[in-house]
PDB file of C-alpha atoms in Angstrom:
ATOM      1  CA  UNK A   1       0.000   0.000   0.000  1.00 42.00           C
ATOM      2  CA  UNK A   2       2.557   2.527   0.843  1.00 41.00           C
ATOM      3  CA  UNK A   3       4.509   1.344  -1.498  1.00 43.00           C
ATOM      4  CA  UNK A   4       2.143   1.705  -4.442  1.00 41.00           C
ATOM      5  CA  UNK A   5       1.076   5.424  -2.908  1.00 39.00           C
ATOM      6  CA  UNK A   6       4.938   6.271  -3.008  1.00 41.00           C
ATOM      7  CA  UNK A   7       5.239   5.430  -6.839  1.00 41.00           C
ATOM      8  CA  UNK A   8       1.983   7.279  -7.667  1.00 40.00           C
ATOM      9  CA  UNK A   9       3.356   9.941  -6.171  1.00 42.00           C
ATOM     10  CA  UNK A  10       6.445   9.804  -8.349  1.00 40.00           C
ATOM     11  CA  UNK A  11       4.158   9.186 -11.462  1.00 41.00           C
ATOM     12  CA  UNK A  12       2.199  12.174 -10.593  1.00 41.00           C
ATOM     13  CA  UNK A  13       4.849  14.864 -11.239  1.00 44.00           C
ATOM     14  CA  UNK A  14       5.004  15.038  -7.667  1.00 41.00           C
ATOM     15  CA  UNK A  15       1.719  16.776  -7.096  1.00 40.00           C
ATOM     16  CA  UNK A  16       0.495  16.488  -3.259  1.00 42.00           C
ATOM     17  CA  UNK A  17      -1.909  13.684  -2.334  1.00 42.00           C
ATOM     18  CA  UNK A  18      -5.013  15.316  -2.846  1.00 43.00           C
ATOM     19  CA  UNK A  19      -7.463  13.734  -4.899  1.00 44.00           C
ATOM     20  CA  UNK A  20      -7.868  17.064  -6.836  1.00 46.00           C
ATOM     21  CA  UNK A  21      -3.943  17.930  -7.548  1.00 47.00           C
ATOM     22  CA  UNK A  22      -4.024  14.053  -9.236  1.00 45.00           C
ATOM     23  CA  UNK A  23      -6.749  15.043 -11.428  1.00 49.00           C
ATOM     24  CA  UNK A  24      -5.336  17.848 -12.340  1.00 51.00           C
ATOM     25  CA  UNK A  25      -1.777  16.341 -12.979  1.00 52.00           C
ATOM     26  CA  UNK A  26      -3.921  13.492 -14.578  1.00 53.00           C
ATOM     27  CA  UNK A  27      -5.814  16.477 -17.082  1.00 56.00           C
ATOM     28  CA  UNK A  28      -1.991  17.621 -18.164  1.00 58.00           C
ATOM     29  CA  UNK A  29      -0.370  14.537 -18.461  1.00 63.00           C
ATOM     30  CA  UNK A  30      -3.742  14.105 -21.444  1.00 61.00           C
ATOM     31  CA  UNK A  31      -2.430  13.354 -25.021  1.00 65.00           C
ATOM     32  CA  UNK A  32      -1.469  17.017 -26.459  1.00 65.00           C
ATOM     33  CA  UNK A  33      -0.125  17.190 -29.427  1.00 68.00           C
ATOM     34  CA  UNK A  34       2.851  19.308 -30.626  1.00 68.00           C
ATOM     35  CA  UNK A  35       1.329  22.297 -33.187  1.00 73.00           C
ATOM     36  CA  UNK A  36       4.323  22.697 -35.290  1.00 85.00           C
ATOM     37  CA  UNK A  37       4.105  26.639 -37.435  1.00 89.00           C
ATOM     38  CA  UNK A  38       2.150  25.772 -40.865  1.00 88.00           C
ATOM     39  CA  UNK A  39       4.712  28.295 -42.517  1.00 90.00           C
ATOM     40  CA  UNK A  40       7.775  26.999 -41.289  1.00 89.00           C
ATOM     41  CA  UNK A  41       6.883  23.353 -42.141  1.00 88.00           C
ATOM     42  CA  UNK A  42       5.846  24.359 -45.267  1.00 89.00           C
ATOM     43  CA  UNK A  43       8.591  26.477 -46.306  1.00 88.00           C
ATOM     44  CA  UNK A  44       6.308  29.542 -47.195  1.00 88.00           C
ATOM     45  CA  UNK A  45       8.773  33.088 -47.032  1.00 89.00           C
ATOM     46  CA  UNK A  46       5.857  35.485 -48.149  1.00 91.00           C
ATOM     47  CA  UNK A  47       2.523  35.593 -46.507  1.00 92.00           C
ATOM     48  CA  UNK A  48       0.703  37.435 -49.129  1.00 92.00           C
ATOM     49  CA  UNK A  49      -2.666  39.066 -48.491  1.00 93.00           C
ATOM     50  CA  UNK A  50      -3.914  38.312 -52.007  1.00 92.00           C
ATOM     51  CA  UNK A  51      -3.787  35.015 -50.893  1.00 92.00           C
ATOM     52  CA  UNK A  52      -6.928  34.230 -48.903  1.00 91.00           C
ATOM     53  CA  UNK A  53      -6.731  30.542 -49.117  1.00 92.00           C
ATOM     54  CA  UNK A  54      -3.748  30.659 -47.236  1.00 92.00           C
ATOM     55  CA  UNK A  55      -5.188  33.142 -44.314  1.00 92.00           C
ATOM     56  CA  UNK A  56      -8.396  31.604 -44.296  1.00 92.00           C
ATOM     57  CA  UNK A  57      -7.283  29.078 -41.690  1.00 91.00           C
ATOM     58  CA  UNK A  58      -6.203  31.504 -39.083  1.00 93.00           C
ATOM     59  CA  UNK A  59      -8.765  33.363 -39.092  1.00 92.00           C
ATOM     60  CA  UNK A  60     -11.896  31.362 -37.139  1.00 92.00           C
ATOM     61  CA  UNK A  61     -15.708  32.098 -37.676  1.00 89.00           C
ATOM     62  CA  UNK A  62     -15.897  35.855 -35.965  1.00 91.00           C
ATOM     63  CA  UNK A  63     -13.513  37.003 -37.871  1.00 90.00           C
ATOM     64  CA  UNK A  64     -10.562  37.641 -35.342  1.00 92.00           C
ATOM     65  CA  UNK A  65      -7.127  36.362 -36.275  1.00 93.00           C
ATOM     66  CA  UNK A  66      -6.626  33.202 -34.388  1.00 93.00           C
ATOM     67  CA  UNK A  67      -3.891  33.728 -31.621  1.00 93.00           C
ATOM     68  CA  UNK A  68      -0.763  31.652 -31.663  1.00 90.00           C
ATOM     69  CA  UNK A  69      -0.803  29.669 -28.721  1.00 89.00           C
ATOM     70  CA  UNK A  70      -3.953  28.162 -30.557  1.00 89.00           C
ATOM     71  CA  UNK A  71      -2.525  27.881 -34.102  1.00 90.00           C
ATOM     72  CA  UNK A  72       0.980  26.745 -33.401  1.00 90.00           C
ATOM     73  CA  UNK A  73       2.163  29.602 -35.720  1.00 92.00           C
ATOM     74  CA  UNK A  74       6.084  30.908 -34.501  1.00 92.00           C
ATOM     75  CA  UNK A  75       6.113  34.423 -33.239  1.00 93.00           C
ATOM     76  CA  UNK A  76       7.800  35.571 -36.869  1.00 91.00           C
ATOM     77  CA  UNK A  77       5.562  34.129 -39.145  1.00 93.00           C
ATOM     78  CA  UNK A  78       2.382  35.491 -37.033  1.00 94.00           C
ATOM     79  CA  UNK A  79       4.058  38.981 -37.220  1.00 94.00           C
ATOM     80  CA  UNK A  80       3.941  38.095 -41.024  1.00 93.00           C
ATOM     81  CA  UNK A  81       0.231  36.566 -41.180  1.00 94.00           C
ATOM     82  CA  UNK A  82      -1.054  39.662 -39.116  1.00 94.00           C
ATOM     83  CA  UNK A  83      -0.150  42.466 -41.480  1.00 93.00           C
ATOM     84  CA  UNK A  84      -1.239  39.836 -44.426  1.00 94.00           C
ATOM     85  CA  UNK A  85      -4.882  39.532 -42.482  1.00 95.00           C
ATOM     86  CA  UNK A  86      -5.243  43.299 -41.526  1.00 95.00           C
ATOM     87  CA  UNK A  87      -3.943  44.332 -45.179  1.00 94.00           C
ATOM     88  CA  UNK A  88      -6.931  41.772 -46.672  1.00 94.00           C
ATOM     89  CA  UNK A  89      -9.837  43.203 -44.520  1.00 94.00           C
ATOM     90  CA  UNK A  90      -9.092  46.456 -45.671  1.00 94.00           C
ATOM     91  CA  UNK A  91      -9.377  45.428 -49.105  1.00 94.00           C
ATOM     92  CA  UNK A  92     -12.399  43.206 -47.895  1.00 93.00           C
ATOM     93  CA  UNK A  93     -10.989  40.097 -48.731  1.00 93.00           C
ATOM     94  CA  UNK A  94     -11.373  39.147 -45.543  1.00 93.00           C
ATOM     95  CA  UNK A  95     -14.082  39.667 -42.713  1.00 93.00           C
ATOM     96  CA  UNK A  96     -13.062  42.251 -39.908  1.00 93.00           C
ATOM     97  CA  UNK A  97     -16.180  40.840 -38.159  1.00 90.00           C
ATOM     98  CA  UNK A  98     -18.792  38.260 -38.683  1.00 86.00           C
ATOM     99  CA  UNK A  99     -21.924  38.202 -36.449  1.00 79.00           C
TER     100      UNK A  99
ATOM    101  CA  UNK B   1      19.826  58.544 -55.265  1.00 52.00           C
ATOM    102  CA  UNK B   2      16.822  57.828 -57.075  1.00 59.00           C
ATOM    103  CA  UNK B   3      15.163  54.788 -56.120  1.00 75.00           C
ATOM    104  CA  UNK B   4      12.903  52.715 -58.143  1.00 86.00           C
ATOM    105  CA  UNK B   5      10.929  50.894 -55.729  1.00 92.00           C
ATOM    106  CA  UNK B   6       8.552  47.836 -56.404  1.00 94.00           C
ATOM    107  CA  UNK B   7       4.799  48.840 -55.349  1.00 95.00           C
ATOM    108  CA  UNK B   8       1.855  46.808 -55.819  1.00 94.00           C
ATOM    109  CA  UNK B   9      -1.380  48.836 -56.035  1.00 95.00           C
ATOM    110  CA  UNK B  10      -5.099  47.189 -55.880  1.00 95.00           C
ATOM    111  CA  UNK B  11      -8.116  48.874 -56.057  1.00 94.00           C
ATOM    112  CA  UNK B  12     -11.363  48.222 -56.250  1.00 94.00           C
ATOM    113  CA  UNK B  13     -14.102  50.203 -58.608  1.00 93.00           C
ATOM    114  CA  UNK B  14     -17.869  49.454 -58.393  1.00 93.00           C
ATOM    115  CA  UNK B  15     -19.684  45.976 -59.394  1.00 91.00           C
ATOM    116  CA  UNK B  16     -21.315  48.298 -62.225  1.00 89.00           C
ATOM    117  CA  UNK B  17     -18.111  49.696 -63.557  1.00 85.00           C
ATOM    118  CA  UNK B  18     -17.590  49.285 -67.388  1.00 89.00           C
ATOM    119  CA  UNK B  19     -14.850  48.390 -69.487  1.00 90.00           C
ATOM    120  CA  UNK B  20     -14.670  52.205 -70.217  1.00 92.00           C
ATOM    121  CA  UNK B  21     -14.852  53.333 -66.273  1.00 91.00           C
ATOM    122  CA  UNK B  22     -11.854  50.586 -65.953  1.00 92.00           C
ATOM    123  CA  UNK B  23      -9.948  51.703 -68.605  1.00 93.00           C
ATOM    124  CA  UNK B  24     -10.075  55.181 -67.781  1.00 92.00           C
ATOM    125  CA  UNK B  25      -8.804  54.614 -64.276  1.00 92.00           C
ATOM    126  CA  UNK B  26      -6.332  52.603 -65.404  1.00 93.00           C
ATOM    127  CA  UNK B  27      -4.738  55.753 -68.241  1.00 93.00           C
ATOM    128  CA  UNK B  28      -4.913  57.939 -64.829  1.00 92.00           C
ATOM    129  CA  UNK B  29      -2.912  55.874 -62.422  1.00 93.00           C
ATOM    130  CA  UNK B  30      -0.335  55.330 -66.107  1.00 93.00           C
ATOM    131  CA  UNK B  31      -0.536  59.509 -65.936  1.00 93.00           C
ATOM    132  CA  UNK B  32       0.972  59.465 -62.434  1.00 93.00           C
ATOM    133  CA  UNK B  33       3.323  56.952 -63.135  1.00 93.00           C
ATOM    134  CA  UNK B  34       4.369  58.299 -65.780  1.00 93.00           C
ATOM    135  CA  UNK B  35       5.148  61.623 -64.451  1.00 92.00           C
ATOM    136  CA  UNK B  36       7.606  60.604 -61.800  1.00 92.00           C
ATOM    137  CA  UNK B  37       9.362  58.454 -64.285  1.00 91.00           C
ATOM    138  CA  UNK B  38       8.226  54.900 -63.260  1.00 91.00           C
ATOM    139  CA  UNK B  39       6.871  52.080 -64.960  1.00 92.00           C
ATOM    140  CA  UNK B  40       3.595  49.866 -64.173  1.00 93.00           C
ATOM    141  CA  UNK B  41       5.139  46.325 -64.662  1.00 92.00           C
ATOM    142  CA  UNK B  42       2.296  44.348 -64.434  1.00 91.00           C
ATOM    143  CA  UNK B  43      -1.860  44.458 -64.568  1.00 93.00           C
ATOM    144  CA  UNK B  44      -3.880  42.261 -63.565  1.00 91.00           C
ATOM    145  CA  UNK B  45      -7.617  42.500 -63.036  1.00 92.00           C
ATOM    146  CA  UNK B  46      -9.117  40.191 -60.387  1.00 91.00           C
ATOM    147  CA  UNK B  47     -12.614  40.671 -61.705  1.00 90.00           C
ATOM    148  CA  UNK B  48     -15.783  40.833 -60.148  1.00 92.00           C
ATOM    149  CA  UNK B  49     -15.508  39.651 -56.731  1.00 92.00           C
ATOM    150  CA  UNK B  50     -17.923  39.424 -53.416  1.00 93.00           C
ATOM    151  CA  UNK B  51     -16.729  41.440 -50.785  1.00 94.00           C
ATOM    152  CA  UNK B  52     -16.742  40.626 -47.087  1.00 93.00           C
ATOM    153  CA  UNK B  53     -18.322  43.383 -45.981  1.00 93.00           C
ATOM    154  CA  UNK B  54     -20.519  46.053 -47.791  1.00 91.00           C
ATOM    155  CA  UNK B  55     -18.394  49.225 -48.817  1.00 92.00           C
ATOM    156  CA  UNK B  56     -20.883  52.047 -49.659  1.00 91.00           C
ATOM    157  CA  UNK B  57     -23.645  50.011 -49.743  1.00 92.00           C
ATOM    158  CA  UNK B  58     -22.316  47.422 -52.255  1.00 90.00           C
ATOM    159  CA  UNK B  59     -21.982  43.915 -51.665  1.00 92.00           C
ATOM    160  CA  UNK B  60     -19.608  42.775 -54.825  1.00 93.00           C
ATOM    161  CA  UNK B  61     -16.507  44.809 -56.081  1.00 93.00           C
ATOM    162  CA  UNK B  62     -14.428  44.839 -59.361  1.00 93.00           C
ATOM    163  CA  UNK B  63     -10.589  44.369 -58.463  1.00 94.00           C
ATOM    164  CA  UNK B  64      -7.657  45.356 -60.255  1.00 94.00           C
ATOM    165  CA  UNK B  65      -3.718  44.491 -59.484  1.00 94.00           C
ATOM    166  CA  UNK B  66      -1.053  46.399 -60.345  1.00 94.00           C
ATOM    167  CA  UNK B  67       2.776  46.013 -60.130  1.00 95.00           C
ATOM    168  CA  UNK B  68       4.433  49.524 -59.934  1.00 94.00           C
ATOM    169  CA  UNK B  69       8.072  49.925 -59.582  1.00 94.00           C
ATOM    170  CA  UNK B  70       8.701  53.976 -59.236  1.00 93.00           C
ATOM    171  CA  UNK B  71       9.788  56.310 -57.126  1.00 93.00           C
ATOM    172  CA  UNK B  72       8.423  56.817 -53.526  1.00 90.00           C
ATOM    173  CA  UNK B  73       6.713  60.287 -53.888  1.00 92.00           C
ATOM    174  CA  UNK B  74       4.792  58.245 -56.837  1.00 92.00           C
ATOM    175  CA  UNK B  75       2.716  56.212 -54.179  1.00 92.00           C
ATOM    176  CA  UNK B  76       1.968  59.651 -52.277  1.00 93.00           C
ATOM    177  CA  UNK B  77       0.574  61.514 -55.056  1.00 92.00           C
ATOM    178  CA  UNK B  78      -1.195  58.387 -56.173  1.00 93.00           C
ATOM    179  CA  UNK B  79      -2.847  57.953 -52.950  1.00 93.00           C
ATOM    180  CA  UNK B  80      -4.328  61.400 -52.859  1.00 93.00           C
ATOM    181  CA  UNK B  81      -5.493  60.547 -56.425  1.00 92.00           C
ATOM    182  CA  UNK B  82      -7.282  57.693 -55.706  1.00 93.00           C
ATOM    183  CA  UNK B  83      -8.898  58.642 -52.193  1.00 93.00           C
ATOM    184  CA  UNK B  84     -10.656  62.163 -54.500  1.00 92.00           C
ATOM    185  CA  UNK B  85     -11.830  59.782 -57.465  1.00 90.00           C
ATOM    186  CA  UNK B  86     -15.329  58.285 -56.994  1.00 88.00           C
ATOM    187  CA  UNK B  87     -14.820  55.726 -58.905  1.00 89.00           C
ATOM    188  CA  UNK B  88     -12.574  54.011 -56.792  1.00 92.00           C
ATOM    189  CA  UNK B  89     -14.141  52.041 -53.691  1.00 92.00           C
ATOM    190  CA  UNK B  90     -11.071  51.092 -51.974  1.00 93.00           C
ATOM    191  CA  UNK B  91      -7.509  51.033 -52.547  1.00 94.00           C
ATOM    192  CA  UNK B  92      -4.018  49.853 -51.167  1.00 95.00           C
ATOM    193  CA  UNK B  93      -0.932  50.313 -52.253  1.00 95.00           C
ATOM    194  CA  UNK B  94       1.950  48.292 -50.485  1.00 95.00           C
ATOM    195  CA  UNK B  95       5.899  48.256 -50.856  1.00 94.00           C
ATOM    196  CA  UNK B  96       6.569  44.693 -52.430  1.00 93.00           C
ATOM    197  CA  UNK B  97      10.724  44.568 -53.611  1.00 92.00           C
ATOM    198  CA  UNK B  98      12.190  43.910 -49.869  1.00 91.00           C
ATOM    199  CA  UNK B  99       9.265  41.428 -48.521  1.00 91.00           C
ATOM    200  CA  UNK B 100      10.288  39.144 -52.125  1.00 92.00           C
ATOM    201  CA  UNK B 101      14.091  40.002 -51.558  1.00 93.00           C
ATOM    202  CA  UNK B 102      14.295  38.789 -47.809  1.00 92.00           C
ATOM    203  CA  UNK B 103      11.848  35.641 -49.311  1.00 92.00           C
ATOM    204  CA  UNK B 104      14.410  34.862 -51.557  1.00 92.00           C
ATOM    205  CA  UNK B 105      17.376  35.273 -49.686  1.00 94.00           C
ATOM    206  CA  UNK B 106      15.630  32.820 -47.016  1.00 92.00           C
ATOM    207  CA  UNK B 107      14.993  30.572 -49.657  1.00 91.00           C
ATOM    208  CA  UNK B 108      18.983  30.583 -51.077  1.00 93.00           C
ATOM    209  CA  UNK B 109      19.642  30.275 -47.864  1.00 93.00           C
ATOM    210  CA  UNK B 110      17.843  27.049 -47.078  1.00 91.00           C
ATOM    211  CA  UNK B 111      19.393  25.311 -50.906  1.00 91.00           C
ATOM    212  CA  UNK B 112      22.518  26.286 -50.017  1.00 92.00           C
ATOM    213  CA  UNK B 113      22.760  24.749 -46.544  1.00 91.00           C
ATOM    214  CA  UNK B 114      20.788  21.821 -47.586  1.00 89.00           C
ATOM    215  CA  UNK B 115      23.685  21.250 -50.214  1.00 89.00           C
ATOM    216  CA  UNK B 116      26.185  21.602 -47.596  1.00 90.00           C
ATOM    217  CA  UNK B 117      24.829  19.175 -45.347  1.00 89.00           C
ATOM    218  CA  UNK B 118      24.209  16.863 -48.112  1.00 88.00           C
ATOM    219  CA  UNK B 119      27.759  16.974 -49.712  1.00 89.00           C
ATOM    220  CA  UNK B 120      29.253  17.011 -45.850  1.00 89.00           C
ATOM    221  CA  UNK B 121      27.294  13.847 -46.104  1.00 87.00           C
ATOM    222  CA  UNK B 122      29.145  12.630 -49.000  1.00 84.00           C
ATOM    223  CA  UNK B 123      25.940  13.124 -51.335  1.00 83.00           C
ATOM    224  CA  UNK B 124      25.911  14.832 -54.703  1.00 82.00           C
ATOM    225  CA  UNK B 125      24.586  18.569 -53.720  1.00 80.00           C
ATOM    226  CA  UNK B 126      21.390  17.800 -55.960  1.00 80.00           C
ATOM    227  CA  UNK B 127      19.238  15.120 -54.851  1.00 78.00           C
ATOM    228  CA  UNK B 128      18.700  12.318 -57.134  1.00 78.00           C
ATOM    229  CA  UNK B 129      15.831  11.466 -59.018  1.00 79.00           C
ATOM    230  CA  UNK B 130      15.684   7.911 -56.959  1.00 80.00           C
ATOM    231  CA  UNK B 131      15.649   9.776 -53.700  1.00 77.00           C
ATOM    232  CA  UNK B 132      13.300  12.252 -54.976  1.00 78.00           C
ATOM    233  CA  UNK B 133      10.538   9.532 -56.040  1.00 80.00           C
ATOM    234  CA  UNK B 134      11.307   7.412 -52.483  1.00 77.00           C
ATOM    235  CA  UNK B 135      10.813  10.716 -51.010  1.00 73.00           C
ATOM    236  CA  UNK B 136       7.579  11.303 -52.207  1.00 73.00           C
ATOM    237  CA  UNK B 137       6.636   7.894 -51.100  1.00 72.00           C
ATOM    238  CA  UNK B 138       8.061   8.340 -47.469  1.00 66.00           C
ATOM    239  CA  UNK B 139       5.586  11.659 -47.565  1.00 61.00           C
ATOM    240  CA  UNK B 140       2.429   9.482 -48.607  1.00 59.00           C
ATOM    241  CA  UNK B 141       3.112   7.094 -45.661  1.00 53.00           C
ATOM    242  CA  UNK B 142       3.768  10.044 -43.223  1.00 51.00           C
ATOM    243  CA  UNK B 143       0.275  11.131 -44.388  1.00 48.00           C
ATOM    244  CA  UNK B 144      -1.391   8.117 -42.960  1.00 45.00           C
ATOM    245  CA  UNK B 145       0.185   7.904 -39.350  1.00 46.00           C
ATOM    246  CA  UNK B 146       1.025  11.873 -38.625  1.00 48.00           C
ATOM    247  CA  UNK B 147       1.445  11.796 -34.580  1.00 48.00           C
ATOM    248  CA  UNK B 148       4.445   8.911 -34.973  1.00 46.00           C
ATOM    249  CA  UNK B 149       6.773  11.533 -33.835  1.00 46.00           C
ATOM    250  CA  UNK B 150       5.320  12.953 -31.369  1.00 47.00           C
ATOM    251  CA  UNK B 151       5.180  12.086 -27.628  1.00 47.00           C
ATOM    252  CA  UNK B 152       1.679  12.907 -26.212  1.00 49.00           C
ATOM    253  CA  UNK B 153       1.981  15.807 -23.928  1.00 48.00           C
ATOM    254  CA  UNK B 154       5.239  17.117 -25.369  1.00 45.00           C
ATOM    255  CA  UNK B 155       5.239  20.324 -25.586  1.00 48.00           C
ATOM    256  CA  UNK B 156       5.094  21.429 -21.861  1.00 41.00           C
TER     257      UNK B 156
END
């Protein structure tokens, strides 16, 4: 018994005993997996804002440009697809909002 | 120092514009390129296309590209232009020549060094057409299993 509470203890990124810190550890420890930057995998230099194919992804149903930590995009090539997006919606390529 | 830098204009005229409206516009924006000495490199008209939102109460917009390498005082005067003619909905004019030349240098960049790493390999710099055609296959299989690898939770 003590024995087995001692390892789940170790498995459970050593999170205190209480039943809620195990859930919690258990929530984390849940498959996740690695967003890798569409642009970067896909060797793409120039994020155009002709191209609204290519920004169509990033930007979800209300019209707001999808955040990073959601899209897996790397910090350059959002810099990139943010001027692209805001440079479409003025031409009204692209939403600025949808209700 | 004159410099002849690459612009790329769009703008968008009415759903109702005619061939005559378009052509018009287009002799104007050649009369202010003109005058500063520049040359229009490229047109190309998008058509009719729906907009996302309405602009002045229209719901569909003609578009026309184009590629504009002048000086920059050209995009100034041009922009007053085309904000005082009615015939023009919406426009945007945007500095194209360093976005393509840093897109290019990246992608020299990325042949050269895969070269180097291939030849430090003791590969021919080029791949072969073999490894080419296995490589395509290798992409078809990734296709099928893409989490392989990947360890769930990895990224913490």
């Amino acid at each position: 018994m003590s024995d087995y509470e001692r390892e789940g203890r170790g498995g459970g990124r050593g999170g205190a005993g209480k039943a809620k810190d195990g859930e919690k550890g258990a929530k984390r420890t849940f498959f996740r997996r690695r967003r890798l930057c569409k642009f970067c995998v896909e060797k793409i230099d120039y994020i155009s804002y002709k191209d609204v194919k290519l920004l169509a992804p990033f930007i979800p149903e209300r019209g707001k440009i999808q955040p990073r930590r959601i899209s897996g995009v790397c910090a350059t090539h959002q810099r990139a697809l943010h001027t692209a997006i805001k440079r479409a919606r003025h031409l009204a390529l692209v939403p600025y909002v949808t209700d | 120092m004159s410099q002849a830098r690459q612009y790329e204009l769009v703008y968008i005229a009415p759903p109702d514009a005619t061939d005559e409206v378009l052509a018009e516009l287009q002799t104007q924006v050649a009369a202010v390129v003109d005058r500063f000495g520049g040359t229009i490199d490229r047109t190309e008209p998008w058509g009719r296309r729906r907009l996302a939102y309405q602009i002045n109460h229209q719901r569909e917009g003609t578009y026309v590209l184009q590629v504009i390498t002048g000086p920059g005082a050209m995009t100034a005067e041009l922009d007053r232009r085309l904000r005082v003619l009615d015939a023009i909905m919406r426009h945007l004019i945007v500095r194209v020549d360093e976005d393509l030349a840093v897109a290019e240098r990246a992608k020299a960049r990325r042949k050269s060094a895969t070269m180097e790493r291939r030849v430090r390999r003791g590969l021919p710099p080029e791949p072969t057409e073999t490894e080419l055609n296995r490589r395509n296959q290798e992409d078809d299989d990734l296709d099928g299993g893409p989490d392989g690898g990947f360890r769930a939770g990895g990224d913490r």
